[in-house]
Every structure is written in C-alpha cells, then in structure tokens.
Amino acid sequence: GEDVEQSLFLSVREGDSSVINCTYTDSSSTYLYWYKQEPGAGLQLLTYIFSNMDMKQDQRLTVLLNKKDKHLSLRIADTQTGDSAIYFCAEIRRGTDKLIFGTGTRLQVFP
Amino acid sequence: DTAVSQTPKYLVTQMGNDKSIKCEQNLGHDTMYWYKQDSKKFLKIMFSYNNKELIINETVPNRFSPKSPDKAHLNLHINSLELGDSAVYFCASSPGGGELFFGEGSRLTVL
C-alpha cells in the first residue's frame, strides 16, 4: 500500500525494553528515520539508518532494518517515563524529496 | 534563539475566514516545509520550498497558498476556512535529506 504502517499503541513498564515496528513502502529508500513527538511539541529526529546497514545502535536505541520485508524497528532499552511520546518512522521515496511519515506509535510508559 | 519558530501557536476562527501562519528559521537551511497533522496524529506533507522556489505541492486545495519571501521564511495563507482545516500545522526546515527540524506547531480550530 501507499501508507507507511505502524501499530498505534504500545504500553510498557518502566525499565523494560520497548520495540516499535514499522513497515515502509519503497524498497529503494536510501535512509530510514525515526522521529519522536512529545506532547504539544514538534517532531525531533532520534536516529536514522542507511539502507545498506542491518543494525545501528545509539546508546539506548537500536534500529533494525530488514530490507527484504521492508520492516524497520526501534528498540528502546531500559525505557523511562520520559520516553512516553509518539514515535514516527519515515522514508524518502525514490525520485522525490518528500519525507513520508508513518502512522505513528504512541508509547506509554507506566511505573 | 529558537531554531524554527511559528506564529501563532493557537488560532481559533470562524468558517469562511482567511488566516495566515508564519514560519521563520535561523538555521541557514535552504529547504522549508509545511506539514498538516490531523486529530489522529497522521502527518501529511503539504508544501516544500527550496531557496524560495516551490518544489513540492501535494494535492492540497488551492485555498492554501504558501509564500516564501526569502529562504528563512515560509508562510501559509488559508482562504475560506472550512471545518476540515482544523489541525495542527507544522513548519520544518532541512539542510537536505530526511533530517528535518520542526517548529512547535500551530493549532488551528475552525468553528
């Protein structure tokens, strides 16, 4: 389909790991991105992965990329209450300059 | 010294009115965007400008008219507002690629 799909909600206990999944559409996307949106704020770039990589780790964040299945995931280790936000994956479609966002996953962290 | 600033932050108006949202960035980026975020948090690209030139114009009603007086500013004017225009409008700027810097959003409510 045309949409970049994500599950809508994820609820985790503080200290556990969170895994947010994304299915994107363009297998030739060069970079794939993860953005975070806190309540009442704009989006902030968290991390990105180049398409020739399978994995990228950045402190508590791990990005996994499965190009065959066009599947991207973001793992947050030791999830904190400050991680509660909406997380968006995004891709730039081939032949365009358009950054297309996924449907967003609302992460709720409870004590 | 906010990087991407939008005004106003909140806008409440009647159907049929005309309104404008202003955006300024002090990051020296060449590219600026307008995105619309609906009540379900879906983000859709509306317009993109590169160095004052329109490069992306999605299927947005022509009641929406962007204007870029210089590369640091991208304003959005909306004529004949409709109920369905109620949303949060985000301005963003970019040095290129998928790294976008977002403003805090302008929440438009049409009554």
Coordinates of C-alpha atoms in Angstrom, one line a residue:
Chain A
G1 CA 0.0 0.0 0.0
E2 CA 0.9 3.7 -0.1
D3 CA 1.0 4.2 3.7
V4 CA 3.9 3.6 6.0
E5 CA 2.3 1.5 8.7
Q6 CA 2.9 1.3 12.4
S7 CA 0.9 -0.1 15.3
L8 CA -1.0 2.6 17.1
F9 CA -0.2 1.9 20.7
L10 CA 2.4 0.4 22.9
S11 CA 2.4 0.2 26.7
V12 CA 5.5 -0.9 28.7
R13 CA 6.6 -0.9 32.3
E14 CA 9.5 1.4 33.3
G15 CA 12.8 -0.4 32.9
D16 CA 11.6 -2.8 30.3
S17 CA 12.5 -2.7 26.6
S18 CA 10.2 -1.2 24.0
V19 CA 10.1 -2.3 20.4
I20 CA 8.3 -0.1 17.9
N21 CA 7.7 -1.6 14.4
C22 CA 7.3 0.0 11.0
T23 CA 6.5 -1.4 7.6
Y24 CA 7.6 1.0 4.8
T25 CA 6.8 1.1 1.2
D26 CA 9.8 1.9 -1.0
S27 CA 12.5 -0.8 -1.1
S28 CA 14.9 1.7 -2.7
S29 CA 14.7 4.2 0.1
T30 CA 18.3 5.2 0.9
Y31 CA 17.8 6.3 4.5
L32 CA 15.1 5.5 7.0
Y33 CA 14.4 7.6 10.0
W34 CA 12.9 7.6 13.5
Y35 CA 11.3 10.7 14.9
K36 CA 9.9 11.4 18.4
Q37 CA 7.0 13.8 19.2
E38 CA 6.4 14.8 22.8
P39 CA 3.0 16.2 23.8
G40 CA 2.5 19.7 22.5
A41 CA 5.7 19.8 20.5
G42 CA 7.1 19.3 17.1
L43 CA 8.9 16.2 15.9
Q44 CA 12.6 15.6 16.7
L45 CA 14.9 13.3 14.8
L46 CA 16.0 10.5 17.0
T47 CA 18.1 8.4 14.7
Y48 CA 18.4 7.1 11.2
I49 CA 19.8 4.1 9.3
F50 CA 21.4 3.8 5.9
S51 CA 19.8 1.2 3.8
N52 CA 23.0 -0.9 3.4
M53 CA 23.0 -1.5 7.2
D54 CA 21.1 -4.1 9.1
M55 CA 21.5 -2.6 12.5
K56 CA 22.5 0.7 14.2
Q57 CA 23.0 1.2 17.9
D58 CA 23.0 4.6 19.5
Q59 CA 23.1 4.5 23.4
R60 CA 19.7 3.1 24.4
L61 CA 18.4 3.0 20.9
T62 CA 18.8 0.1 18.5
V63 CA 17.5 0.2 14.9
L64 CA 17.0 -3.0 13.0
L65 CA 16.3 -3.0 9.2
N66 CA 15.0 -5.9 7.2
K67 CA 15.1 -4.7 3.6
K68 CA 13.6 -7.9 2.2
D69 CA 10.4 -7.5 4.2
K70 CA 10.6 -3.6 4.3
H71 CA 10.5 -3.8 8.0
L72 CA 12.1 -1.3 10.4
S73 CA 12.1 -1.4 14.2
L74 CA 13.2 0.8 17.0
R75 CA 14.2 -0.8 20.3
I76 CA 14.5 1.4 23.4
A77 CA 16.4 -0.3 26.2
D78 CA 15.6 0.5 29.9
T79 CA 12.5 2.5 28.9
Q80 CA 11.9 5.6 31.1
T81 CA 8.8 7.7 31.7
G82 CA 10.4 10.5 29.7
D83 CA 10.3 8.2 26.7
S84 CA 6.5 8.4 26.6
A85 CA 5.7 10.1 23.3
I86 CA 4.6 9.3 19.7
Y87 CA 7.2 7.7 17.5
F88 CA 7.2 8.0 13.8
C89 CA 9.2 6.2 11.2
A90 CA 9.8 7.9 7.9
E91 CA 11.2 7.3 4.4
I92 CA 12.2 9.4 1.5
R93 CA 10.6 7.9 -1.6
R94 CA 12.7 7.3 -4.7
G95 CA 12.7 10.2 -7.2
T96 CA 11.2 12.6 -4.7
D97 CA 12.4 14.9 -1.9
K98 CA 9.3 14.0 0.2
L99 CA 9.8 12.7 3.7
I100 CA 6.8 10.4 4.2
F101 CA 5.9 9.7 7.8
G102 CA 4.4 6.5 9.2
T103 CA 1.1 6.5 11.1
G104 CA 2.8 6.9 14.4
T105 CA 3.0 4.7 17.6
R106 CA 2.0 6.2 20.9
L107 CA 4.3 4.8 23.6
Q108 CA 3.1 4.9 27.2
V109 CA 5.5 4.0 30.0
F110 CA 4.0 3.2 33.3
P111 CA 5.8 2.8 36.7
Chain B
D1 CA 17.1 31.7 19.8
T2 CA 14.5 29.2 18.7
A3 CA 15.6 27.4 15.5
V4 CA 12.2 27.1 13.8
S5 CA 9.5 29.4 15.1
Q6 CA 5.9 29.6 14.1
T7 CA 3.2 32.1 14.9
P8 CA 0.6 32.0 16.1
K9 CA 0.7 28.9 18.3
Y10 CA -3.1 28.8 18.6
L11 CA -5.7 30.1 16.2
V12 CA -9.5 29.9 16.6
T13 CA -11.6 31.3 13.9
Q14 CA -15.0 31.0 12.1
M15 CA -15.7 29.1 8.9
G16 CA -15.2 31.3 5.9
N17 CA -12.5 33.5 7.3
D18 CA -9.0 33.9 5.9
K19 CA -5.9 33.3 8.2
S20 CA -2.2 33.1 7.9
I21 CA 0.5 31.2 9.8
K22 CA 4.1 32.5 9.7
C23 CA 7.3 30.5 10.0
E24 CA 10.9 31.6 10.3
Q25 CA 14.1 29.5 10.7
N26 CA 17.5 30.8 11.7
L27 CA 19.4 27.6 10.8
G28 CA 20.5 28.8 7.4
H29 CA 18.7 25.9 5.7
D30 CA 17.7 26.1 2.1
T31 CA 14.6 23.9 2.3
M32 CA 11.4 24.5 4.3
Y33 CA 8.1 22.5 4.6
W34 CA 4.6 22.7 5.7
Y35 CA 3.0 19.5 7.2
K36 CA -0.5 19.0 8.5
Q37 CA -1.2 16.8 11.5
D38 CA -4.8 15.7 12.0
S39 CA -6.6 14.6 15.1
K40 CA -5.3 11.0 14.7
K41 CA -1.8 12.4 14.6
F42 CA -1.3 11.5 10.9
L43 CA 1.2 13.8 9.3
K44 CA 0.9 14.8 5.7
I45 CA 3.3 16.9 3.7
M46 CA 1.6 19.9 2.1
F47 CA 4.4 22.0 0.5
S48 CA 8.1 22.3 0.2
Y49 CA 10.3 25.2 -0.8
N50 CA 13.9 25.3 -1.7
N51 CA 15.6 28.7 -1.6
K52 CA 12.2 30.4 -2.2
E53 CA 11.2 28.1 -5.0
L54 CA 8.2 25.7 -4.7
I55 CA 9.4 22.1 -5.2
I56 CA 6.6 20.0 -3.6
N57 CA 2.9 20.8 -3.9
E58 CA 0.8 18.0 -2.8
T59 CA -2.9 17.7 -3.6
V60 CA -3.9 20.5 -1.3
P61 CA -6.9 22.7 -2.1
N62 CA -5.9 25.9 -3.7
R63 CA -7.4 27.8 -0.8
F64 CA -4.0 27.1 0.8
S65 CA -1.3 29.3 -0.6
P66 CA 2.3 29.2 0.7
K67 CA 4.6 32.2 0.3
S68 CA 8.4 32.4 0.8
P69 CA 9.7 35.9 0.8
D70 CA 13.2 34.7 1.5
K71 CA 14.8 31.3 2.3
A72 CA 14.4 31.9 6.0
H73 CA 10.6 32.4 5.9
L74 CA 7.7 30.3 4.7
N75 CA 4.2 31.5 5.4
L76 CA 0.9 29.7 4.9
H77 CA -2.2 31.6 4.0
I78 CA -5.6 29.9 4.1
N79 CA -8.7 31.3 2.4
S80 CA -12.3 30.5 3.1
L81 CA -11.6 28.2 6.1
E82 CA -13.6 25.0 6.5
L83 CA -14.2 22.8 9.4
G84 CA -11.9 20.1 8.0
D85 CA -9.0 22.5 8.0
S86 CA -8.9 22.2 11.8
A87 CA -5.5 20.6 12.6
V88 CA -2.0 21.3 13.8
Y89 CA 0.2 22.8 11.1
F90 CA 3.9 22.2 11.4
C91 CA 6.7 24.1 9.7
A92 CA 10.0 22.5 9.3
S93 CA 13.4 23.3 7.7
S94 CA 16.1 21.0 6.5
P95 CA 19.7 21.1 5.3
G96 CA 18.8 18.3 2.9
G97 CA 17.8 14.7 3.0
G98 CA 15.4 13.5 5.7
E99 CA 16.8 15.5 8.7
L100 CA 14.0 17.9 9.4
F101 CA 13.9 20.5 12.2
F102 CA 10.3 21.2 13.2
G103 CA 8.6 24.2 14.8
E104 CA 6.3 23.7 17.7
G105 CA 3.2 23.7 15.6
S106 CA 0.2 26.0 15.1
R107 CA -3.1 24.6 16.3
L108 CA -5.9 25.8 14.1
T109 CA -9.5 25.4 15.2
V110 CA -12.3 26.3 12.8
L111 CA -15.8 26.8 14.3

